[in-house]
CSV table of C-alpha atoms in Angstrom, one decimal:
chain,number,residue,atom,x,y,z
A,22,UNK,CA,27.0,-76.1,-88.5
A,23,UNK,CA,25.1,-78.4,-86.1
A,24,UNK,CA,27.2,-79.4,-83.0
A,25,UNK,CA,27.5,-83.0,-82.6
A,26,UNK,CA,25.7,-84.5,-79.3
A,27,UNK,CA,28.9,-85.5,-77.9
A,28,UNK,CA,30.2,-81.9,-77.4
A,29,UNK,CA,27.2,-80.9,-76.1
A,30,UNK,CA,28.1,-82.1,-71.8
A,31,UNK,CA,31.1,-80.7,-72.7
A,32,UNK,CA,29.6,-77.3,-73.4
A,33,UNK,CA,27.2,-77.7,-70.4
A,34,UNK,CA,29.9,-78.0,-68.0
A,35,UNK,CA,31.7,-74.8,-69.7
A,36,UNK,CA,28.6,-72.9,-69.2
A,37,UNK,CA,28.0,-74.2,-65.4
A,38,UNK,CA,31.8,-73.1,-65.1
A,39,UNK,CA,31.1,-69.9,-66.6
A,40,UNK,CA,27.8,-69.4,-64.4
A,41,UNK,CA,29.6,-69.8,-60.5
A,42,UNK,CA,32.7,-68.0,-62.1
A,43,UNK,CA,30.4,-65.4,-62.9
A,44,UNK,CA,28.3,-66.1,-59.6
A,45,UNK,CA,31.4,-66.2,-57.6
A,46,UNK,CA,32.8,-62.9,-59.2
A,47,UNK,CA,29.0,-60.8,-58.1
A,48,UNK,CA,29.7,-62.3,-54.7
A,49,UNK,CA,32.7,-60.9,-54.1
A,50,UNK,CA,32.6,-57.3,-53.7
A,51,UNK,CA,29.3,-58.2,-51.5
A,52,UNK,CA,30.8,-60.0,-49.0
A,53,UNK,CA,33.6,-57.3,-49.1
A,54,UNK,CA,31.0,-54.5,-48.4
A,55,UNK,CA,29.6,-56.3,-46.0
A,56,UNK,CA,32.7,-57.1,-44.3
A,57,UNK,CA,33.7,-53.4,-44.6
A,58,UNK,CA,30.6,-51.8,-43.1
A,59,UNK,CA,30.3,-53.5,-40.1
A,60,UNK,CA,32.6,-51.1,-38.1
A,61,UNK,CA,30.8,-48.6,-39.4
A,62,UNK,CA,27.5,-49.5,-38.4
A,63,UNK,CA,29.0,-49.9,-35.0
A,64,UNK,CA,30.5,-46.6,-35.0
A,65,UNK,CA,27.6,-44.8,-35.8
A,66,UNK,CA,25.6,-47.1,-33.3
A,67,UNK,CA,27.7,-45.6,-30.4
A,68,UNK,CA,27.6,-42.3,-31.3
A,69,UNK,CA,23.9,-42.4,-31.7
A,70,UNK,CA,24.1,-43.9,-28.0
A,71,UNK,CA,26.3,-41.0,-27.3
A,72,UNK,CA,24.1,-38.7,-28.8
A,73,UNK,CA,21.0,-39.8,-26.7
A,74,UNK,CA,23.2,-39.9,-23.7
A,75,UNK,CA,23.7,-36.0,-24.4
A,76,UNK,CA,20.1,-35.4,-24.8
A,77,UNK,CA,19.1,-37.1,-21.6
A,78,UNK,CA,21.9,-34.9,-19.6
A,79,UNK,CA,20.5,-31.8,-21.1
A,80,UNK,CA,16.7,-32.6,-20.6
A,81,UNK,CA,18.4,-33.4,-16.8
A,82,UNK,CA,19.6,-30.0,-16.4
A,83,UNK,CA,17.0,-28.6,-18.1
A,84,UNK,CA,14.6,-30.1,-15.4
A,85,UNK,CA,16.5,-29.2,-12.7
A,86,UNK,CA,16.7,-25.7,-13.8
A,87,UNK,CA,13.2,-25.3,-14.4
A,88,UNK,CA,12.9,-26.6,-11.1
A,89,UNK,CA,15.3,-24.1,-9.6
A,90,UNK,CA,13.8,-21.2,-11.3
A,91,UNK,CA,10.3,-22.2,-10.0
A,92,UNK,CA,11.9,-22.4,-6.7
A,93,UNK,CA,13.7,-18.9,-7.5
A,94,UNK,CA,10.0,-17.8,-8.5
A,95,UNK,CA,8.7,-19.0,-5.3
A,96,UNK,CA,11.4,-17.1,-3.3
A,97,UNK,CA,10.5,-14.3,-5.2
A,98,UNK,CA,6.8,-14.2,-4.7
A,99,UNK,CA,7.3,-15.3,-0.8
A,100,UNK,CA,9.7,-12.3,-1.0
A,101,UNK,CA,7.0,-9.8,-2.5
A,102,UNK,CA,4.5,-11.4,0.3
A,103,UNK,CA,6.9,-10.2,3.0
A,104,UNK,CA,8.1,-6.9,1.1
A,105,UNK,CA,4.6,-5.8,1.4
A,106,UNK,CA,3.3,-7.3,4.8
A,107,UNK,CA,6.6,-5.3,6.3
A,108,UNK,CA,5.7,-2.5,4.4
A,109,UNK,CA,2.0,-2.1,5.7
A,110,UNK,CA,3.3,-2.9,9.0
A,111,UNK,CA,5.7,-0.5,9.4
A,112,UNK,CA,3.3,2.1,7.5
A,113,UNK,CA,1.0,0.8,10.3
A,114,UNK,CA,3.3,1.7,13.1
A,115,UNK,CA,4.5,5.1,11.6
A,116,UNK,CA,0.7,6.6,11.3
A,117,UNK,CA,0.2,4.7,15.2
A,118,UNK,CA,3.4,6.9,16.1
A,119,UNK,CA,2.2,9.8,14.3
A,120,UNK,CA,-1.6,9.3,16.3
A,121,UNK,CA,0.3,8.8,19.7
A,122,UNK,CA,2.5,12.3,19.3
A,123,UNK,CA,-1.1,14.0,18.3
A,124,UNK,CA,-2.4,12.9,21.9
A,125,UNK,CA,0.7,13.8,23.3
A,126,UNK,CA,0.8,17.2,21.7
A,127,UNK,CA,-2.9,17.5,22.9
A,128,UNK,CA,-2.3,17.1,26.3
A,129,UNK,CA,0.8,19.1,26.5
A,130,UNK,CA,-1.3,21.9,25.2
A,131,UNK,CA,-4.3,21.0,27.9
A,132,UNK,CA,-1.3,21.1,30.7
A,133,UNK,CA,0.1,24.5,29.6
A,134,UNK,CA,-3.1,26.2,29.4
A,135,UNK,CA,-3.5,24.9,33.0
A,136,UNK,CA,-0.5,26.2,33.8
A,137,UNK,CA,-1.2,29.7,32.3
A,138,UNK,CA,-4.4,29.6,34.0
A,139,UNK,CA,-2.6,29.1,37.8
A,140,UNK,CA,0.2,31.3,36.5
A,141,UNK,CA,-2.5,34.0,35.8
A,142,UNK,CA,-4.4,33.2,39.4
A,143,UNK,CA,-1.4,33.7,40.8
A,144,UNK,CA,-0.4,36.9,39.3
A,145,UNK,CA,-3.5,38.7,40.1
A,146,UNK,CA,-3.0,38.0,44.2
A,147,UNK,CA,0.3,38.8,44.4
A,148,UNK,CA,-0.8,41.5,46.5
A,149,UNK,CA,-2.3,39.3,48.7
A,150,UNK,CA,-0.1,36.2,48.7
A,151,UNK,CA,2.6,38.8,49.8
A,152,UNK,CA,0.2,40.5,52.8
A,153,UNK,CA,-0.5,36.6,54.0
A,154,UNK,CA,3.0,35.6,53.6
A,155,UNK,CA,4.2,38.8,55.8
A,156,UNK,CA,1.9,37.9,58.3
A,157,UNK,CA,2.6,34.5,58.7
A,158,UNK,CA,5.7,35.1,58.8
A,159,UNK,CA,4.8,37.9,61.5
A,160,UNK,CA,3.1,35.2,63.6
A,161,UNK,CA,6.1,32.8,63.3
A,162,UNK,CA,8.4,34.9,64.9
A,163,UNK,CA,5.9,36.6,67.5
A,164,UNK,CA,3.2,34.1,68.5
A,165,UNK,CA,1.1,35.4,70.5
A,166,UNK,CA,1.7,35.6,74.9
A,167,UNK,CA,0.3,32.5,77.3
A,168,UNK,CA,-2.7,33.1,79.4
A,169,UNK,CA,-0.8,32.8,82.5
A,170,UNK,CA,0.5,35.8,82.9
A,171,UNK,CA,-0.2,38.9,84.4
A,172,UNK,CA,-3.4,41.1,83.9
A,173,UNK,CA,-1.6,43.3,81.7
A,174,UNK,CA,-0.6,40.5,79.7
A,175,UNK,CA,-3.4,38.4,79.9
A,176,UNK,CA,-5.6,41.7,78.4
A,177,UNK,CA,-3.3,41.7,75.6
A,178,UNK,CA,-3.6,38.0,75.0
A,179,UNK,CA,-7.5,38.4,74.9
A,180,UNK,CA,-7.3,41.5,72.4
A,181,UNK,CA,-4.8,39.7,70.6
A,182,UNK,CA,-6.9,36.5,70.4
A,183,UNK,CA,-10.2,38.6,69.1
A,184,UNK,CA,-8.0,40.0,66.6
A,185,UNK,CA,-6.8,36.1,65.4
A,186,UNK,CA,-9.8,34.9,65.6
A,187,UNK,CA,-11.3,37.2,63.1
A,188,UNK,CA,-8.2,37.4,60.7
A,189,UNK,CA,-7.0,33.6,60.8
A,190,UNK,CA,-9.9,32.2,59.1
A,191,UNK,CA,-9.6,34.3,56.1
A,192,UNK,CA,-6.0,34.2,56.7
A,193,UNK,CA,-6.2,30.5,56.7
A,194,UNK,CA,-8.7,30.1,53.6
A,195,UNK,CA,-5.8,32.4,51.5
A,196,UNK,CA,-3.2,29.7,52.8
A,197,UNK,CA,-5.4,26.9,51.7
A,198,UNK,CA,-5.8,28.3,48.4
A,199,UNK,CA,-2.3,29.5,48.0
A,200,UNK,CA,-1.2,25.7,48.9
A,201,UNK,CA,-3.5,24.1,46.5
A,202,UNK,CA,-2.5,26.2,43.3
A,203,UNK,CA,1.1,25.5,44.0
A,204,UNK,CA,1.1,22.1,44.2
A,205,UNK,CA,-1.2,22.3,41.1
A,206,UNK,CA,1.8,24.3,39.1
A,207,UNK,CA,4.0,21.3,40.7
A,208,UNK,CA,1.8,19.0,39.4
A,209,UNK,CA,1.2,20.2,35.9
A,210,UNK,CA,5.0,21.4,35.5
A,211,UNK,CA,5.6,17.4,36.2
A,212,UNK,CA,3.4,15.8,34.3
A,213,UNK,CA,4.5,18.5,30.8
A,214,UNK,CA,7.9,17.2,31.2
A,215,UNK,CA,6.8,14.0,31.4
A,216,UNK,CA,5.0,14.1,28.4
A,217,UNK,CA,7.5,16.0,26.5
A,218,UNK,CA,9.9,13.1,27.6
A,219,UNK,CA,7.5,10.8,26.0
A,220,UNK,CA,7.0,12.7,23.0
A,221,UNK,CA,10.8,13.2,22.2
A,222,UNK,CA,10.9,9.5,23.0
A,223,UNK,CA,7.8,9.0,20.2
A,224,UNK,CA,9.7,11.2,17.5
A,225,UNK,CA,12.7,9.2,18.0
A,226,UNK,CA,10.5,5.9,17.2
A,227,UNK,CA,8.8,7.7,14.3
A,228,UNK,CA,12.0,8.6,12.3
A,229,UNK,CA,13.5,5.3,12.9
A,230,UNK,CA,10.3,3.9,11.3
A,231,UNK,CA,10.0,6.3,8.6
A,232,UNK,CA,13.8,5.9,7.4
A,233,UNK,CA,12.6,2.3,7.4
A,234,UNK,CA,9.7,2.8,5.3
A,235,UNK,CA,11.9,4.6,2.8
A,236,UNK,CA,14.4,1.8,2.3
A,237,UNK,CA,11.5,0.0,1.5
A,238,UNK,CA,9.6,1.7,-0.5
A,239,UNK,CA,12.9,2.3,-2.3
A,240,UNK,CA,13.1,-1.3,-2.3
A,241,UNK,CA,9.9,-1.5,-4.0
A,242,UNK,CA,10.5,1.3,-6.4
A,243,UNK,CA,14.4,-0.4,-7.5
A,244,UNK,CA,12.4,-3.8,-8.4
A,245,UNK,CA,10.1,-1.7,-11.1
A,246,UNK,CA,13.0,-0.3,-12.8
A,247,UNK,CA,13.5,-2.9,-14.6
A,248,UNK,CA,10.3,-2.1,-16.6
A,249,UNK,CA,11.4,1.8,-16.4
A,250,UNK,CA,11.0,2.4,-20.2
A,251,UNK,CA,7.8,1.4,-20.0
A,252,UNK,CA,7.1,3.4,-17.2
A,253,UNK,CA,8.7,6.8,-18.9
A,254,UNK,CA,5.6,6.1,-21.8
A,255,UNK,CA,3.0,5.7,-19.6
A,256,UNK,CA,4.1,8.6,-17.6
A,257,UNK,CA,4.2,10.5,-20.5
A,258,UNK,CA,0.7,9.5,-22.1
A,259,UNK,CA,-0.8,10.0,-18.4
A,260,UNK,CA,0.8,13.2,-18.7
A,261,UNK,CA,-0.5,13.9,-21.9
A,262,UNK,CA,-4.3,12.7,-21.4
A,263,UNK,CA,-4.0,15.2,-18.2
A,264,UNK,CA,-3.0,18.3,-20.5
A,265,UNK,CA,-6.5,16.9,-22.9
A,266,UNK,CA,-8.9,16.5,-20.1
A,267,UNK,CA,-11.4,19.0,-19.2
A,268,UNK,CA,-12.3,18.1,-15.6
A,269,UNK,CA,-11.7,14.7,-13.6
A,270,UNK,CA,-14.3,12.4,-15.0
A,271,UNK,CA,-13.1,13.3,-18.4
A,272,UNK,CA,-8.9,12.2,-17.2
A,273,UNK,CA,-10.5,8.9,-15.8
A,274,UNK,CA,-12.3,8.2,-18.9
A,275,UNK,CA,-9.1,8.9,-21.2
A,276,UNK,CA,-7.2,6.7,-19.0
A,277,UNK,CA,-9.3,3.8,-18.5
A,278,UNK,CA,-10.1,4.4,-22.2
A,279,UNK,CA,-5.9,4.4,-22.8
A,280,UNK,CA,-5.9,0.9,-21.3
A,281,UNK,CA,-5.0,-2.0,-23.5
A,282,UNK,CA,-7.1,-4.8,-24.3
A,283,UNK,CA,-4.8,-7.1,-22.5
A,284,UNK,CA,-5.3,-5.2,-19.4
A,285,UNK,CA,-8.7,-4.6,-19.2
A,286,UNK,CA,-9.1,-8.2,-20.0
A,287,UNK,CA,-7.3,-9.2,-16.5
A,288,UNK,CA,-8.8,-6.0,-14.5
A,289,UNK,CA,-12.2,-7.5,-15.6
A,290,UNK,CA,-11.6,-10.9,-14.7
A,291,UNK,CA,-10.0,-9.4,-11.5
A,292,UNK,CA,-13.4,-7.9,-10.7
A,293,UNK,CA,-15.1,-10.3,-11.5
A,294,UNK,CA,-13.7,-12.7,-8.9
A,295,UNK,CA,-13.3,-10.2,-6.3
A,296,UNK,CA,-17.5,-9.7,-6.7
A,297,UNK,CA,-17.9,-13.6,-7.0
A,298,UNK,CA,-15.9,-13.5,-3.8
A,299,UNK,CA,-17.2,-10.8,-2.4
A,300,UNK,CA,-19.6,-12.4,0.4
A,301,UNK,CA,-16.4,-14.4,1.7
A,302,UNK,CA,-14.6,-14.0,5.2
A,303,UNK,CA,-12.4,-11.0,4.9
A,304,UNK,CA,-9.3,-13.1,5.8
A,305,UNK,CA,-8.4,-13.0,1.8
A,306,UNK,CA,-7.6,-9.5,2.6
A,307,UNK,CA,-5.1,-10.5,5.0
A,308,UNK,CA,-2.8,-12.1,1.8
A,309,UNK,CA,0.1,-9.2,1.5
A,310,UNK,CA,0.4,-11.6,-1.7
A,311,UNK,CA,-2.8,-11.0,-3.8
A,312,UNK,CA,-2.4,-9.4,-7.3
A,313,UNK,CA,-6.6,-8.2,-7.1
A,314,UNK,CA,-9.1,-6.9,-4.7
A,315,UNK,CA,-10.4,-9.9,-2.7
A,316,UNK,CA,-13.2,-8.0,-2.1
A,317,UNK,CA,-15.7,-6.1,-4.5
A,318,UNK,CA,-15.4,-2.7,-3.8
A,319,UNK,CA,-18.8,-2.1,-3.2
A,320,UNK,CA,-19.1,-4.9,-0.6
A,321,UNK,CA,-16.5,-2.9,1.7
A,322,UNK,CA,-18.7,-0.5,3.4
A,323,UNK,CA,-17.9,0.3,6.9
A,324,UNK,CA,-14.1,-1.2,7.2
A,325,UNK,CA,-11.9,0.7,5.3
A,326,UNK,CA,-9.5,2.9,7.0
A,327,UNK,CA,-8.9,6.8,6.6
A,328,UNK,CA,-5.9,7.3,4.3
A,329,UNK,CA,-4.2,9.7,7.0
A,330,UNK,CA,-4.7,10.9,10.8
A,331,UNK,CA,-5.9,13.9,11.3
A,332,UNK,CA,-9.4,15.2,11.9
A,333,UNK,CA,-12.2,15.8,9.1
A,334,UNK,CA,-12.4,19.6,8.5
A,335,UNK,CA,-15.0,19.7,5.2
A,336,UNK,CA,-16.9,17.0,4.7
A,337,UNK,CA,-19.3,15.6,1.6
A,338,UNK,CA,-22.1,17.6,0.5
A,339,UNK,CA,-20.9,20.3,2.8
A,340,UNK,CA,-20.9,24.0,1.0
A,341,UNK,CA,-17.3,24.4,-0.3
A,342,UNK,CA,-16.2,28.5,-0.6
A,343,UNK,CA,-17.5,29.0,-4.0
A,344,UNK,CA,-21.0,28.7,-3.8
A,345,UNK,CA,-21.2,25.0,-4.7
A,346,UNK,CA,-21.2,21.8,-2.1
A,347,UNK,CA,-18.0,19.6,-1.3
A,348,UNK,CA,-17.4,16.6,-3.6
A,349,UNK,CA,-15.2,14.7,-1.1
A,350,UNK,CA,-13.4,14.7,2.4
A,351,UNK,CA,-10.6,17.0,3.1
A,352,UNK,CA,-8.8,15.7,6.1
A,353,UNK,CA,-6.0,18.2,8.2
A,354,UNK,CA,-2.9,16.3,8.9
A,355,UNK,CA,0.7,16.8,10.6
A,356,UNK,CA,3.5,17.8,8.4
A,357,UNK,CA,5.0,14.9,7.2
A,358,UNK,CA,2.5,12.7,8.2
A,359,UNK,CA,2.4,9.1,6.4
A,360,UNK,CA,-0.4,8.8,3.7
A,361,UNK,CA,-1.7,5.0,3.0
A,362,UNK,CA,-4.4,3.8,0.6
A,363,UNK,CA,-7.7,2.7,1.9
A,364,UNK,CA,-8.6,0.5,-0.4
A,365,UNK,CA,-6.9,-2.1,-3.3
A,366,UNK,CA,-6.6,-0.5,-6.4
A,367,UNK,CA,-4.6,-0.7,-9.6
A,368,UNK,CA,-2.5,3.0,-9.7
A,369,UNK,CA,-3.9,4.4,-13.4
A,370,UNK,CA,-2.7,8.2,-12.5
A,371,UNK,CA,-0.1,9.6,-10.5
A,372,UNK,CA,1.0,13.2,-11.1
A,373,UNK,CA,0.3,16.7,-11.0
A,374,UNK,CA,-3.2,17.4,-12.0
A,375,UNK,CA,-4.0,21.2,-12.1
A,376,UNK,CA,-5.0,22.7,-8.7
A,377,UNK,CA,-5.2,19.5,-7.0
A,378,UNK,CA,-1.5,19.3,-6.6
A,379,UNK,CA,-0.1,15.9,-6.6
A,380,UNK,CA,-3.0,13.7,-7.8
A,381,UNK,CA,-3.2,9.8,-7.3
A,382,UNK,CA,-5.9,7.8,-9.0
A,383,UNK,CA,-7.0,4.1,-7.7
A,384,UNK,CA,-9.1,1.8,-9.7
A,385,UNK,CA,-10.6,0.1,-6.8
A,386,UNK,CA,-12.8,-2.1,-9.3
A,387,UNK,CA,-16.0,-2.3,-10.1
A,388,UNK,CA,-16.2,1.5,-11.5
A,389,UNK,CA,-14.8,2.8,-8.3
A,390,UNK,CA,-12.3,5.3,-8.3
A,391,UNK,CA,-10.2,6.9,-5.3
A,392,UNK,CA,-8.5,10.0,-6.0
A,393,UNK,CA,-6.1,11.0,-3.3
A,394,UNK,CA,-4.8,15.0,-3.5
A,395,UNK,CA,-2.7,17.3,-1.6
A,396,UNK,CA,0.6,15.2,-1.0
A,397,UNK,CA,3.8,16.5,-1.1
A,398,UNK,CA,5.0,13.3,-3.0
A,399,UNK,CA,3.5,10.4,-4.1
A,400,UNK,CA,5.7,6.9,-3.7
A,401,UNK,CA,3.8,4.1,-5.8
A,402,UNK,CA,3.3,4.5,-9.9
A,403,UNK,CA,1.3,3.8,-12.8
A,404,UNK,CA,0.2,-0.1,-13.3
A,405,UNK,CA,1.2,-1.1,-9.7
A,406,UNK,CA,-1.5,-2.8,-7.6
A,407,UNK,CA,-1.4,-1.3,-4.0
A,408,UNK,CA,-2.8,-2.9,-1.1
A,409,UNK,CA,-5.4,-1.5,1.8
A,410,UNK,CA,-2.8,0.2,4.3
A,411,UNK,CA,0.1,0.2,1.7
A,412,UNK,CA,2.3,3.6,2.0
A,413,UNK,CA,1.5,5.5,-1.4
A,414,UNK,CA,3.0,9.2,-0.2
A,415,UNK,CA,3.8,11.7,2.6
A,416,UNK,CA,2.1,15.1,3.2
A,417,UNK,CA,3.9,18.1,3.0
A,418,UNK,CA,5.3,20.8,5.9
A,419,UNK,CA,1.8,23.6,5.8
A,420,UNK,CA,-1.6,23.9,3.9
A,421,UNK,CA,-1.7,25.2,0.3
A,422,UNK,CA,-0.5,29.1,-0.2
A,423,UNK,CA,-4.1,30.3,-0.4
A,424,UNK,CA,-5.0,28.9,3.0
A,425,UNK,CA,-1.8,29.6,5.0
A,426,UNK,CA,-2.7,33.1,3.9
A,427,UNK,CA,-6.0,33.6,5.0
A,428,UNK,CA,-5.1,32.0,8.3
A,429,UNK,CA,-2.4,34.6,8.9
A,430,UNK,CA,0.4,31.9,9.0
A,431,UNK,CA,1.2,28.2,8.2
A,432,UNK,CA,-2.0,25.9,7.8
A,433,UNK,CA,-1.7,22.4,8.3
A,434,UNK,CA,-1.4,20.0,5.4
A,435,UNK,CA,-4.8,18.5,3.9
A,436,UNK,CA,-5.8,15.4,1.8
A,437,UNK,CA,-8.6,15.8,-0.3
A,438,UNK,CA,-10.0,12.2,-0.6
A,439,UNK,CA,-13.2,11.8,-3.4
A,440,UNK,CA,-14.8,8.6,-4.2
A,441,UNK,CA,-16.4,8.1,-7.5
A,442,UNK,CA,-18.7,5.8,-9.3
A,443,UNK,CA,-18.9,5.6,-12.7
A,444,UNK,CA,-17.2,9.2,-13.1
A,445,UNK,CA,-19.3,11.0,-10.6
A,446,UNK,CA,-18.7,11.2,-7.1
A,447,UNK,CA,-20.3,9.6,-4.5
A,448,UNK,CA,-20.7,10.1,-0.6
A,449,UNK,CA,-17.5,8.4,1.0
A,450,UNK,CA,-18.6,8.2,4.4
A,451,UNK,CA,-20.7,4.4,4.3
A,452,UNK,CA,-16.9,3.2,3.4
A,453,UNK,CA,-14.6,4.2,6.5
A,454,UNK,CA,-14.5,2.2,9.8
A,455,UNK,CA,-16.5,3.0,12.0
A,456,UNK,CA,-13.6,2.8,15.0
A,457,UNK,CA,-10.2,1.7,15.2
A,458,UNK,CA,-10.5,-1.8,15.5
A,459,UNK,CA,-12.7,-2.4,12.5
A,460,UNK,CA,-9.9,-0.9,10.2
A,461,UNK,CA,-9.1,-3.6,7.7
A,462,UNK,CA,-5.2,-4.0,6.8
A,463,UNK,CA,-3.9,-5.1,4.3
């Protein structure tokens, strides 16, 4: 059935009705979730801001620690400079301590064999020291009579004056002589106890700086144990490559062989400046800090200092007792005496090593190696880099067995020191100072 126009508005307004009821109805739960999140929002607004607020106190502290530890790093690098400077200073002073007792010890023994000497004069004119004695003392209590006396007398005084005059010349030349040799003994007998003063004063000096250099060498050693694991391996693969070698250039193959890539990496680059840098002043060598030669090995003829004191008994090229010619330098030192390297160098063996007793191996760069033998011990290890004058062990109290025996008694300690190149050894003597003053130290 067709609707009728006049129900038609009527319908149109039902439908408008129906339409904003329908409009106002969707509305509705909008405005409601609208009005509901709004404390939400602002919730999760603050604790966003809260949230950033946290992250910019942490990236605070986390600033100012970084900054503390690089100051902590700092400390402990200025720390190392000084641990080492104070190290090779006090080495310094021990081996100048140990050099002054040697010159004291050698003119003690100069002064007693003078004093055997006037002992021994003495000795063999006792006879006559006693005949000029007794007649000095003769003459003392009778001198002989005046001149102005009577004839008797007076022929008396002229026999008696004959007689002087040939005796008291050789009488006084005896006197003379006796005179002089006393007041040498007097002389000598002074100036030993002097020196013996001096010397006990010196020995007190030298134990006060070697107990010294032991707290810091301890020092030193107590900061490397915190790697010791590592340090028991390569001990024990140094060890190991030492039983497999068959002579020394075969152990420093195996051990620069045994080095990682990592390491040779840096040891290279580490030459590699030190040659680039090699022509410079030799104030780098001065930095008790450095981590690498400043130097190139072979740029530092004629200033490096002997390892020890003592005086050179064989030296290279010189025939050694088995028919064959010396390889290195074999210095005699005093028991005890304070060994220190003479170059930079990484430490790539420190052990036993067959009949070369306590063995230490530098890598001084370059394919320069300084092997170091006859201490009693050895106080640096594997991996460390040691600088030029840097305690690295102490001799022991005599020789080896073999050579305290064909002496007849206790031999002084000796270093063997032996440069090589490339394996093979080479003449050390273009290296070492040519006097005291051009010694570098480190």
């Amino acid at each position: 059935m067709t609707p009728s126009p006049s129900s038609r508005p009527a319908r149109a307004a039902l439908s408008l009705a129906l339409a904003f009821a329908c409009a106002t109805a969707s509305a509705g739960p909008v405005v409601a979730q609208d009005r509901t999140r709004g404390p939400a929002a602002l919730d999760t607004i603050r604790q966003r801001d809260k949230e950033l607020e946290t992250i910019r106190a942490e990236q605070k502290r986390a600033a100012d620690t970084e900054k503390q530890l690089r100051a902590e790093i700092d400390r402990l690098g200025e720390d190392r400079r000084k641990l080492n400077q104070t190290m090779i200073d006090t080495a310094g002073r021990v081996r100048s301590a140990e050099q002054a007792i040697a010159a004291i010890e050698a003119r003690l023994d100069l002064l007693e064999s003078t004093e055997h000497g006037i002992n021994g004069s003495l000795e063999s004119r006792r006879a006559t020291i006693a005949q000029v004695l007794a007649a000095l003392q003769r003459l003392g209590r009778r001198p002989p009579p005046a001149f102005l006396v009577s004839a008797e007398d007076a022929l008396k005084s002229v026999r008696t004056a004959i007689l002087l005059g040939a005796v008291l010349p050789e009488l006084k030349s005896e006197a003379e002589a006796l005179a002089t040799d006393l007041a040498d003994l007097v002389r000598v007998r002074r100036d030993s106890a002097a020196e013996r003063a001096k010397r006990a004063n010196d020995l007190a000096v030298l134990a006060e700086e070697r107990t010294r250099l032991g707290l810091l060498i301890e020092e030193r050693q107590k900061r490397l144990g915190e790697v010791e694991k590592e340090l028991d391996t390569a001990r024990r693969r140094a060890l190991q490559l030492a039983l497999q070698a068959d002579n020394l250039k075969d152990l420093i193959a195996r051990l620069e062989h045994n080095l990682d890539a990592a390491a040779r990496a840096a040891r290279a680059q580490a030459e590699h400046q030190a040659a680039v840098g090699s022509r410079a002043d030799l104030a780098a060598l001065k930095d008790p800090g450095r981590l690498a030669p400043a130097v190139a090995f072979a740029a530092a003829k004629g200033t490096l200092p002997l390892p020890v004191n003592g005086m050179r008994l064989r030296e290279f090229g010189a025939a050694d007792m088995h028919g064959g010619t010396e390889k290195g330098l074999s210095i005699t030192a005093r028991a005890g005496a304070q060994v220190t390297a003479p170059c930079d160098g990484w430490v790539v063996y420190a052990a036993p090593y067959r009949s070369y007793g306590q063995l230490l191996i530098l890598n001084a760069g370059g394919g320069y190696h300084v092997l170091l033998a006859g201490m009693e011990r050895i106080t640096v290890d594997l991996g460390q880099f040691v600088l030029t004058g840097e305690p690295v062990g102490t001799m022991g109290s005599s020789g080896p067995a073999m050579a305290s025996a064909a002496a007849g008694g206790p031999s002084p300690p000796v270093l063997y020191v032996e440069f090589r190149k490339d394996g093979l050894p080479v003449d050390p003597s273009p290296w070492w100072a040519t006097n005291e003053s051009e010694k570098v130290r480190g």
